[in-house]
């Protein structure tokens, strides 16, 4: 039975009982699963936790009735809010603006939906399928260029060259056995449709089954085993990318130059400004050692952003990858190291899941890195230079993030997280390695 089929009765129950108290326990009981397992299955399938989904549905229903002319306080109280102020605060927290502004935006959304319906006539599919924005695990919207169409389809729009590259990569992934976003052919047999101006193209794909691995699994008792699965899947991904890289035009990154000419000088400044505590020897060691290693390391087309949200699991196995928009030619070691640091960057959220062991979250991470590298090496053996460069590539990733986030006020918290991560990695150089 598919994940959606398991939780579908629960979704129907929520829809029919939004004015009543609904608990995760009763939903899990209806499905015949433990509460913990149902929570996990629900979040993987819908993209947000049960409570967040129920809250959002109540907000939507209340707003719909308000838009239809009902008194705001009456609609709010019917859907479980004690006061309109409580409804208002909850709405702003979820949608980032007032109900009035949201209704104004919805007028724009409705106009957009009409345009998309005109685009969808290029495919042989029902005309009444709902078109909706897509949300990720924390409830944030992915972008304004991706929509779900019904239960089974994803519609994307973008620049022609970028999308043709993504189509080629998707086909290569499918040949490697991954679930991939292969285009659904149009009525005329094409892989995409154009808008009226011809500046953008639209691609319709089947949705990829699966979701990002829950944080409690990434840092749980089986963290090393999951690390191995991440690593193996990235190696298989690289095999797929290597098969098409001659036909894909991408940016080629000189990692050593990129870091030493931009990121490293910025980190030096922040080291003094924020008292990070990095010794001068760190910068000297990086400059002297990494360049020689990077020159000799294998380079190819890589994903560039294989963070946990972009690697999908179906059950306990990797089912596919998404978001190849910033793929580039670079040292191949970047991807497995980036995957591991992407997991480490979520340590603040993990503390909420493991409150009793939160001081040890950082200490768990070398196990994950070890697993990722072991898994990758079992499919694509690492060279001697790559084994020696694990620490330096990891530091490169962190310095780039520290430099990138610092000048952006909206990324202040992320900048702080990455500074802490860099300090931890530098202080644990002896543990940030693999093999001989």
Short mmCIF file of C-alpha atoms in Angstrom, two decimals:
data_model
loop_
_atom_site.label_atom_id
_atom_site.label_comp_id
_atom_site.label_asym_id
_atom_site.label_seq_id
_atom_site.Cartn_x
_atom_site.Cartn_y
_atom_site.Cartn_z
CA UNK A 1 0.00 0.00 0.00
CA UNK A 2 1.31 3.48 -0.95
CA UNK A 3 1.96 6.09 1.77
CA UNK A 4 -0.79 8.36 0.47
CA UNK A 5 -3.32 5.53 0.53
CA UNK A 6 -2.49 4.89 4.20
CA UNK A 7 -3.06 8.45 5.33
CA UNK A 8 -5.91 9.31 2.91
CA UNK A 9 -8.64 8.25 5.39
CA UNK A 10 -7.00 10.51 7.96
CA UNK A 11 -6.99 13.44 5.54
CA UNK A 12 -10.69 12.88 4.84
CA UNK A 13 -11.39 12.67 8.58
CA UNK A 14 -9.54 15.94 9.20
CA UNK A 15 -11.46 17.64 6.40
CA UNK A 16 -14.80 16.51 7.86
CA UNK A 17 -13.97 17.36 11.49
CA UNK A 18 -12.06 20.63 11.39
CA UNK A 19 -14.41 22.16 13.96
CA UNK A 20 -13.74 19.35 16.45
CA UNK A 21 -10.68 18.27 18.41
CA UNK A 22 -8.50 15.96 16.33
CA UNK A 23 -5.59 14.02 17.82
CA UNK A 24 -2.69 12.19 16.23
CA UNK A 25 -3.60 9.20 18.37
CA UNK A 26 -7.02 8.74 16.77
CA UNK A 27 -5.61 9.22 13.26
CA UNK A 28 -2.90 6.64 13.92
CA UNK A 29 -5.46 4.24 15.36
CA UNK A 30 -7.62 4.59 12.23
CA UNK A 31 -4.60 3.65 10.08
CA UNK A 32 -3.46 0.83 12.36
CA UNK A 33 -0.03 2.32 13.05
CA UNK A 34 1.83 3.52 16.11
CA UNK A 35 1.62 7.26 16.74
CA UNK A 36 5.35 7.69 16.10
CA UNK A 37 5.26 5.81 12.80
CA UNK A 38 2.10 7.62 11.66
CA UNK A 39 3.66 10.99 12.49
CA UNK A 40 6.66 10.11 10.34
CA UNK A 41 4.58 8.73 7.44
CA UNK A 42 2.30 11.77 7.47
CA UNK A 43 5.16 14.28 7.39
CA UNK A 44 6.96 12.39 4.60
CA UNK A 45 3.81 12.22 2.47
CA UNK A 46 2.23 15.64 3.04
CA UNK A 47 5.38 17.66 3.68
CA UNK A 48 4.48 19.00 7.12
CA UNK A 49 3.64 17.62 10.60
CA UNK A 50 0.09 16.60 11.51
CA UNK A 51 -0.59 19.54 13.85
CA UNK A 52 0.75 22.04 11.30
CA UNK A 53 -1.45 20.55 8.58
CA UNK A 54 -4.59 20.62 10.73
CA UNK A 55 -3.85 24.19 11.79
CA UNK A 56 -3.34 25.28 8.20
CA UNK A 57 -6.58 23.61 7.07
CA UNK A 58 -8.50 25.41 9.83
CA UNK A 59 -6.98 28.75 8.86
CA UNK A 60 -7.87 28.15 5.22
CA UNK A 61 -11.47 27.18 5.99
CA UNK A 62 -12.01 30.15 8.30
CA UNK A 63 -10.53 32.53 5.73
CA UNK A 64 -12.70 31.04 3.00
CA UNK A 65 -15.82 31.77 5.02
CA UNK A 66 -14.59 35.29 5.83
CA UNK A 67 -13.99 35.89 2.12
CA UNK A 68 -17.56 34.75 1.52
CA UNK A 69 -18.92 37.48 3.78
CA UNK A 70 -19.12 35.79 7.18
CA UNK A 71 -18.11 37.75 10.30
CA UNK A 72 -14.41 37.15 10.98
CA UNK A 73 -14.83 36.47 14.71
CA UNK A 74 -17.58 33.91 14.10
CA UNK A 75 -15.54 31.99 11.50
CA UNK A 76 -12.42 32.09 13.66
CA UNK A 77 -14.17 30.75 16.76
CA UNK A 78 -15.92 28.00 14.79
CA UNK A 79 -12.52 26.63 13.80
CA UNK A 80 -11.03 26.52 17.27
CA UNK A 81 -9.68 30.02 17.86
CA UNK A 82 -10.74 31.67 21.12
CA UNK A 83 -10.38 35.19 19.74
CA UNK A 84 -9.91 36.87 16.39
CA UNK A 85 -6.54 38.07 17.68
CA UNK A 86 -5.51 34.44 18.15
CA UNK A 87 -6.63 33.61 14.61
CA UNK A 88 -4.81 36.67 13.26
CA UNK A 89 -1.52 35.78 15.00
CA UNK A 90 -1.71 32.16 13.84
CA UNK A 91 -2.42 33.29 10.29
CA UNK A 92 0.54 35.69 10.20
CA UNK A 93 2.79 32.97 11.61
CA UNK A 94 1.85 30.52 8.84
CA UNK A 95 1.42 32.86 5.88
CA UNK A 96 3.72 35.75 6.79
CA UNK A 97 1.03 38.42 6.40
CA UNK A 98 -2.44 39.50 7.45
CA UNK A 99 -5.62 37.71 6.22
CA UNK A 100 -6.54 40.83 4.22
CA UNK A 101 -3.22 40.87 2.36
CA UNK A 102 -3.47 37.14 1.79
CA UNK A 103 -6.90 37.51 0.18
CA UNK A 104 -5.43 40.16 -2.12
CA UNK A 105 -2.67 37.73 -3.06
CA UNK A 106 -5.24 35.00 -3.67
CA UNK A 107 -6.77 37.15 -6.39
CA UNK A 108 -3.37 37.05 -8.10
CA UNK A 109 -3.14 33.30 -7.50
CA UNK A 110 -6.51 32.72 -9.12
CA UNK A 111 -5.37 34.70 -12.16
CA UNK A 112 -2.18 32.60 -12.26
CA UNK A 113 -4.21 29.40 -12.06
CA UNK A 114 -6.25 30.44 -15.10
CA UNK A 115 -3.02 30.98 -17.05
CA UNK A 116 -1.70 27.59 -15.95
CA UNK A 117 -4.92 25.88 -16.98
CA UNK A 118 -4.32 27.25 -20.49
CA UNK A 119 -0.80 25.78 -20.41
CA UNK A 120 -2.06 22.39 -19.22
CA UNK A 121 -4.25 21.90 -22.29
CA UNK A 122 -1.00 20.88 -24.01
CA UNK A 123 -1.18 17.56 -22.14
CA UNK A 124 -3.78 14.82 -22.32
CA UNK A 125 -5.10 15.00 -18.76
CA UNK A 126 -8.31 15.98 -16.90
CA UNK A 127 -9.00 19.72 -16.99
CA UNK A 128 -10.38 19.94 -13.44
CA UNK A 129 -7.30 18.88 -11.47
CA UNK A 130 -6.47 21.37 -8.67
CA UNK A 131 -3.28 23.44 -9.07
CA UNK A 132 -1.52 24.17 -5.80
CA UNK A 133 1.73 25.63 -4.49
CA UNK A 134 4.23 23.14 -3.09
CA UNK A 135 5.52 23.23 0.48
CA UNK A 136 8.49 21.52 2.13
CA UNK A 137 8.84 19.97 5.58
CA UNK A 138 8.87 23.25 7.55
CA UNK A 139 5.86 24.64 5.70
CA UNK A 140 7.86 27.05 3.56
CA UNK A 141 6.89 27.46 -0.08
CA UNK A 142 9.43 26.04 -2.57
CA UNK A 143 9.16 28.75 -5.24
CA UNK A 144 6.77 30.58 -7.51
CA UNK A 145 7.68 28.39 -10.47
CA UNK A 146 6.61 24.94 -9.24
CA UNK A 147 3.05 23.68 -8.71
CA UNK A 148 1.37 20.38 -7.93
CA UNK A 149 -1.37 19.37 -10.36
CA UNK A 150 -3.76 16.96 -8.71
CA UNK A 151 -2.15 14.20 -6.66
CA UNK A 152 0.25 12.84 -9.24
CA UNK A 153 1.78 15.63 -11.30
CA UNK A 154 4.28 18.48 -10.93
CA UNK A 155 4.33 21.47 -13.29
CA UNK A 156 7.50 23.56 -13.51
CA UNK A 157 8.48 26.58 -15.53
CA UNK A 158 11.85 28.17 -16.21
CA UNK A 159 14.46 29.16 -18.74
CA UNK A 160 14.80 26.84 -21.71
CA UNK A 161 18.52 26.05 -21.39
CA UNK A 162 18.31 25.23 -17.69
CA UNK A 163 15.28 22.99 -18.15
CA UNK A 164 16.71 21.11 -21.10
CA UNK A 165 19.72 20.34 -18.91
CA UNK A 166 17.43 19.10 -16.13
CA UNK A 167 15.51 16.90 -18.57
CA UNK A 168 18.72 15.26 -19.75
CA UNK A 169 19.84 14.67 -16.14
CA UNK A 170 16.44 13.19 -15.23
CA UNK A 171 16.68 10.68 -18.05
CA UNK A 172 20.17 9.66 -16.92
CA UNK A 173 18.90 9.19 -13.35
CA UNK A 174 16.08 6.98 -14.59
CA UNK A 175 18.62 4.80 -16.39
CA UNK A 176 20.45 4.40 -13.03
CA UNK A 177 17.26 3.12 -11.41
CA UNK A 178 16.30 6.31 -9.55
CA UNK A 179 12.77 7.67 -9.54
CA UNK A 180 13.29 10.73 -11.73
CA UNK A 181 11.32 13.72 -12.98
CA UNK A 182 11.10 12.48 -16.56
CA UNK A 183 8.80 14.71 -18.65
CA UNK A 184 5.26 13.63 -19.46
CA UNK A 185 4.98 14.01 -23.22
CA UNK A 186 2.62 16.63 -24.60
CA UNK A 187 -0.22 15.79 -27.00
CA UNK A 188 2.15 16.53 -29.88
CA UNK A 189 4.85 14.23 -28.43
CA UNK A 190 7.12 17.01 -27.12
CA UNK A 191 8.90 17.11 -23.77
CA UNK A 192 7.75 20.63 -22.89
CA UNK A 193 5.32 23.42 -23.77
CA UNK A 194 6.13 27.07 -24.35
CA UNK A 195 4.38 30.16 -23.04
CA UNK A 196 3.05 32.73 -25.45
CA UNK A 197 6.29 34.76 -25.54
CA UNK A 198 8.50 31.69 -25.94
CA UNK A 199 10.87 32.96 -23.24
CA UNK A 200 10.01 30.18 -20.79
CA UNK A 201 9.07 26.55 -21.14
CA UNK A 202 6.77 24.40 -19.01
CA UNK A 203 7.56 20.80 -18.09
CA UNK A 204 5.04 18.37 -16.61
CA UNK A 205 6.36 15.39 -14.66
CA UNK A 206 5.02 12.67 -12.41
CA UNK A 207 5.68 13.37 -8.75
CA UNK A 208 8.64 11.46 -7.28
CA UNK A 209 7.62 9.13 -4.49
CA UNK A 210 9.25 9.82 -1.16
CA UNK A 211 10.34 12.68 1.09
CA UNK A 212 13.38 13.84 3.01
CA UNK A 213 14.62 11.54 5.78
CA UNK A 214 13.32 12.70 9.21
CA UNK A 215 15.91 14.39 11.42
CA UNK A 216 15.46 11.81 14.16
CA UNK A 217 16.70 9.15 11.72
CA UNK A 218 19.64 11.21 10.47
CA UNK A 219 21.00 11.56 14.02
CA UNK A 220 19.46 8.44 15.57
CA UNK A 221 21.03 5.11 16.46
CA UNK A 222 21.22 4.08 12.80
CA UNK A 223 22.77 7.38 11.67
CA UNK A 224 25.88 5.68 10.27
CA UNK A 225 23.82 3.21 8.24
CA UNK A 226 21.72 6.03 6.81
CA UNK A 227 24.96 7.87 6.05
CA UNK A 228 26.05 4.86 3.98
CA UNK A 229 22.78 5.02 2.04
CA UNK A 230 23.27 8.72 1.36
CA UNK A 231 26.82 8.04 0.15
CA UNK A 232 25.90 5.14 -2.14
CA UNK A 233 23.08 7.13 -3.71
CA UNK A 234 25.37 10.11 -4.39
CA UNK A 235 27.90 7.80 -6.06
CA UNK A 236 25.18 6.34 -8.27
CA UNK A 237 24.00 9.87 -9.02
CA UNK A 238 27.56 10.75 -10.11
CA UNK A 239 27.59 7.77 -12.45
CA UNK A 240 24.41 9.10 -14.05
CA UNK A 241 25.79 12.63 -14.30
CA UNK A 242 29.08 11.44 -15.77
CA UNK A 243 27.14 9.75 -18.57
CA UNK A 244 25.58 13.03 -19.73
CA UNK A 245 28.14 15.66 -18.76
CA UNK A 246 29.55 16.00 -22.29
CA UNK A 247 26.14 17.13 -23.50
CA UNK A 248 25.35 19.49 -20.62
CA UNK A 249 26.60 23.06 -20.53
CA UNK A 250 27.38 24.02 -16.92
CA UNK A 251 29.61 26.36 -14.99
CA UNK A 252 33.02 24.94 -14.04
CA UNK A 253 34.17 25.88 -10.56
CA UNK A 254 37.82 26.13 -9.49
CA UNK A 255 37.22 25.39 -5.84
CA UNK A 256 40.68 26.43 -4.64
CA UNK A 257 40.55 29.81 -6.37
CA UNK A 258 36.95 30.40 -5.31
CA UNK A 259 37.84 29.88 -1.65
CA UNK A 260 41.26 31.52 -1.45
CA UNK A 261 40.31 34.60 -3.49
CA UNK A 262 36.90 35.27 -1.92
CA UNK A 263 35.64 33.07 0.91
CA UNK A 264 38.82 32.68 2.97
CA UNK A 265 39.58 36.43 3.18
CA UNK A 266 35.97 37.03 4.27
CA UNK A 267 36.24 34.36 6.96
CA UNK A 268 39.46 35.98 8.22
CA UNK A 269 37.51 39.21 8.74
CA UNK A 270 34.68 37.42 10.52
CA UNK A 271 37.15 35.54 12.66
CA UNK A 272 38.11 38.85 14.23
CA UNK A 273 34.66 40.46 14.11
CA UNK A 274 32.78 37.54 15.71
CA UNK A 275 35.63 36.02 17.73
CA UNK A 276 35.18 32.65 16.02
CA UNK A 277 38.46 31.41 17.47
CA UNK A 278 40.13 30.05 14.32
CA UNK A 279 43.93 30.00 14.66
CA UNK A 280 46.08 31.72 12.02
CA UNK A 281 47.59 28.31 11.30
CA UNK A 282 44.24 27.14 9.90
CA UNK A 283 44.32 29.64 7.05
CA UNK A 284 47.99 28.97 6.30
CA UNK A 285 47.47 25.21 6.33
CA UNK A 286 44.47 25.46 3.99
CA UNK A 287 46.32 27.61 1.46
CA UNK A 288 49.42 25.38 1.47
CA UNK A 289 47.76 21.95 1.43
CA UNK A 290 44.41 22.14 -0.36
CA UNK A 291 45.57 23.55 -3.69
CA UNK A 292 47.88 20.62 -4.43
CA UNK A 293 45.19 18.09 -3.50
CA UNK A 294 42.38 19.79 -5.41
CA UNK A 295 44.47 19.90 -8.58
CA UNK A 296 44.81 16.09 -8.57
CA UNK A 297 41.26 15.19 -7.54
CA UNK A 298 38.65 13.80 -10.00
CA UNK A 299 36.26 16.45 -11.32
CA UNK A 300 32.93 16.00 -13.07
CA UNK A 301 29.35 17.25 -13.28
CA UNK A 302 27.96 17.23 -9.73
CA UNK A 303 24.64 18.04 -8.08
CA UNK A 304 26.21 20.90 -6.05
CA UNK A 305 23.32 21.06 -3.54
CA UNK A 306 22.66 17.52 -2.23
CA UNK A 307 21.36 18.69 1.15
CA UNK A 308 18.95 16.35 2.99
CA UNK A 309 15.90 18.12 1.57
CA UNK A 310 17.03 17.34 -1.98
CA UNK A 311 17.60 13.61 -1.39
CA UNK A 312 14.35 11.68 -1.19
CA UNK A 313 13.71 8.51 0.80
CA UNK A 314 10.84 6.11 0.23
CA UNK A 315 10.71 4.15 3.45
CA UNK A 316 14.32 3.52 4.43
CA UNK A 317 15.83 3.67 0.96
CA UNK A 318 16.84 6.57 -1.28
CA UNK A 319 14.32 6.97 -4.08
CA UNK A 320 15.63 9.98 -5.95
CA UNK A 321 17.12 13.48 -6.13
CA UNK A 322 15.55 16.84 -6.90
CA UNK A 323 16.68 20.40 -7.71
CA UNK A 324 19.59 20.32 -10.16
CA UNK A 325 19.35 24.04 -10.92
CA UNK A 326 22.88 24.88 -9.70
CA UNK A 327 24.67 21.77 -10.98
CA UNK A 328 28.27 22.48 -11.97
CA UNK A 329 31.53 20.80 -12.83
CA UNK A 330 33.62 20.58 -9.67
CA UNK A 331 35.59 18.12 -7.56
CA UNK A 332 33.26 15.14 -7.11
CA UNK A 333 34.10 14.96 -3.38
CA UNK A 334 32.08 18.14 -2.93
CA UNK A 335 28.73 16.31 -3.06
CA UNK A 336 29.29 13.68 -0.33
CA UNK A 337 30.92 16.27 1.94
CA UNK A 338 28.12 18.75 1.26
CA UNK A 339 25.51 16.12 2.11
CA UNK A 340 27.21 15.51 5.46
CA UNK A 341 27.58 19.21 6.31
CA UNK A 342 23.95 19.78 5.27
CA UNK A 343 22.92 17.28 7.93
CA UNK A 344 25.17 18.94 10.52
CA UNK A 345 23.66 22.36 9.74
CA UNK A 346 20.33 21.13 11.13
CA UNK A 347 21.72 20.44 14.59
CA UNK A 348 19.61 23.19 16.20
CA UNK A 349 16.40 21.50 15.08
CA UNK A 350 17.73 18.11 16.15
CA UNK A 351 18.25 19.43 19.68
CA UNK A 352 14.46 19.69 19.96
CA UNK A 353 14.15 15.99 19.11
CA UNK A 354 16.94 14.84 21.44
CA UNK A 355 16.80 17.35 24.33
CA UNK A 356 18.61 15.08 26.79
CA UNK A 357 21.57 14.53 24.48
CA UNK A 358 21.69 17.91 22.72
CA UNK A 359 25.25 18.70 23.90
CA UNK A 360 26.37 15.56 22.07
CA UNK A 361 24.73 16.27 18.71
CA UNK A 362 28.00 17.50 17.25
CA UNK A 363 29.73 14.40 18.56
CA UNK A 364 27.33 12.19 16.59
CA UNK A 365 28.14 13.86 13.28
CA UNK A 366 31.53 12.22 12.50
CA UNK A 367 29.65 8.89 12.41
CA UNK A 368 27.39 10.31 9.69
CA UNK A 369 30.33 11.66 7.70
CA UNK A 370 32.08 8.30 8.01
CA UNK A 371 28.97 6.52 6.73
CA UNK A 372 28.52 8.87 3.75
CA UNK A 373 32.15 8.42 2.68
CA UNK A 374 32.05 4.67 3.18
CA UNK A 375 28.91 4.40 1.09
CA UNK A 376 30.33 6.55 -1.69
CA UNK A 377 33.62 4.66 -1.72
CA UNK A 378 31.84 1.30 -2.00
CA UNK A 379 30.42 2.39 -5.38
CA UNK A 380 33.02 4.89 -6.65
CA UNK A 381 36.35 4.26 -4.89
CA UNK A 382 37.93 7.44 -3.56
CA UNK A 383 41.44 8.32 -4.74
CA UNK A 384 44.32 8.84 -2.29
CA UNK A 385 44.06 12.60 -2.83
CA UNK A 386 40.32 12.58 -2.13
CA UNK A 387 40.83 10.72 1.13
CA UNK A 388 43.40 13.30 2.19
CA UNK A 389 41.18 16.18 1.09
CA UNK A 390 37.99 15.35 3.04
CA UNK A 391 38.87 17.88 5.75
CA UNK A 392 39.80 20.60 3.25
CA UNK A 393 36.70 20.16 1.06
CA UNK A 394 34.53 20.24 4.18
CA UNK A 395 36.25 23.45 5.30
CA UNK A 396 35.78 24.89 1.81
CA UNK A 397 32.03 24.33 2.00
CA UNK A 398 31.82 25.96 5.41
CA UNK A 399 33.93 28.98 4.45
CA UNK A 400 31.78 29.57 1.37
CA UNK A 401 28.62 29.49 3.47
CA UNK A 402 30.08 31.74 6.17
CA UNK A 403 31.15 34.29 3.54
CA UNK A 404 27.86 34.07 1.64
CA UNK A 405 25.51 34.41 4.62
CA UNK A 406 27.24 37.20 6.56
CA UNK A 407 26.13 40.22 4.48
CA UNK A 408 22.50 39.04 4.26
CA UNK A 409 20.36 40.11 7.27
CA UNK A 410 17.77 37.41 6.56
CA UNK A 411 20.51 34.75 6.89
CA UNK A 412 21.91 35.97 10.21
CA UNK A 413 21.00 32.79 12.11
CA UNK A 414 22.36 30.58 9.32
CA UNK A 415 25.60 32.57 9.29
CA UNK A 416 26.02 31.97 13.02
CA UNK A 417 25.30 28.25 12.62
CA UNK A 418 27.91 27.90 9.88
CA UNK A 419 30.54 29.77 11.90
CA UNK A 420 29.98 27.33 14.77
CA UNK A 421 30.18 24.40 12.37
CA UNK A 422 33.44 25.65 10.87
CA UNK A 423 34.99 26.06 14.31
CA UNK A 424 33.93 22.53 15.29
CA UNK A 425 35.36 21.06 12.08
CA UNK A 426 38.68 22.87 12.49
CA UNK A 427 38.96 21.82 16.13
CA UNK A 428 38.26 18.20 15.13
CA UNK A 429 40.53 17.98 12.10
CA UNK A 430 41.83 14.58 13.19
CA UNK A 431 38.27 13.16 13.07
CA UNK A 432 37.28 14.77 9.76
CA UNK A 433 38.99 12.28 7.50
CA UNK A 434 38.45 8.92 5.89
CA UNK A 435 40.61 5.97 4.99
CA UNK A 436 44.40 5.93 5.14
#
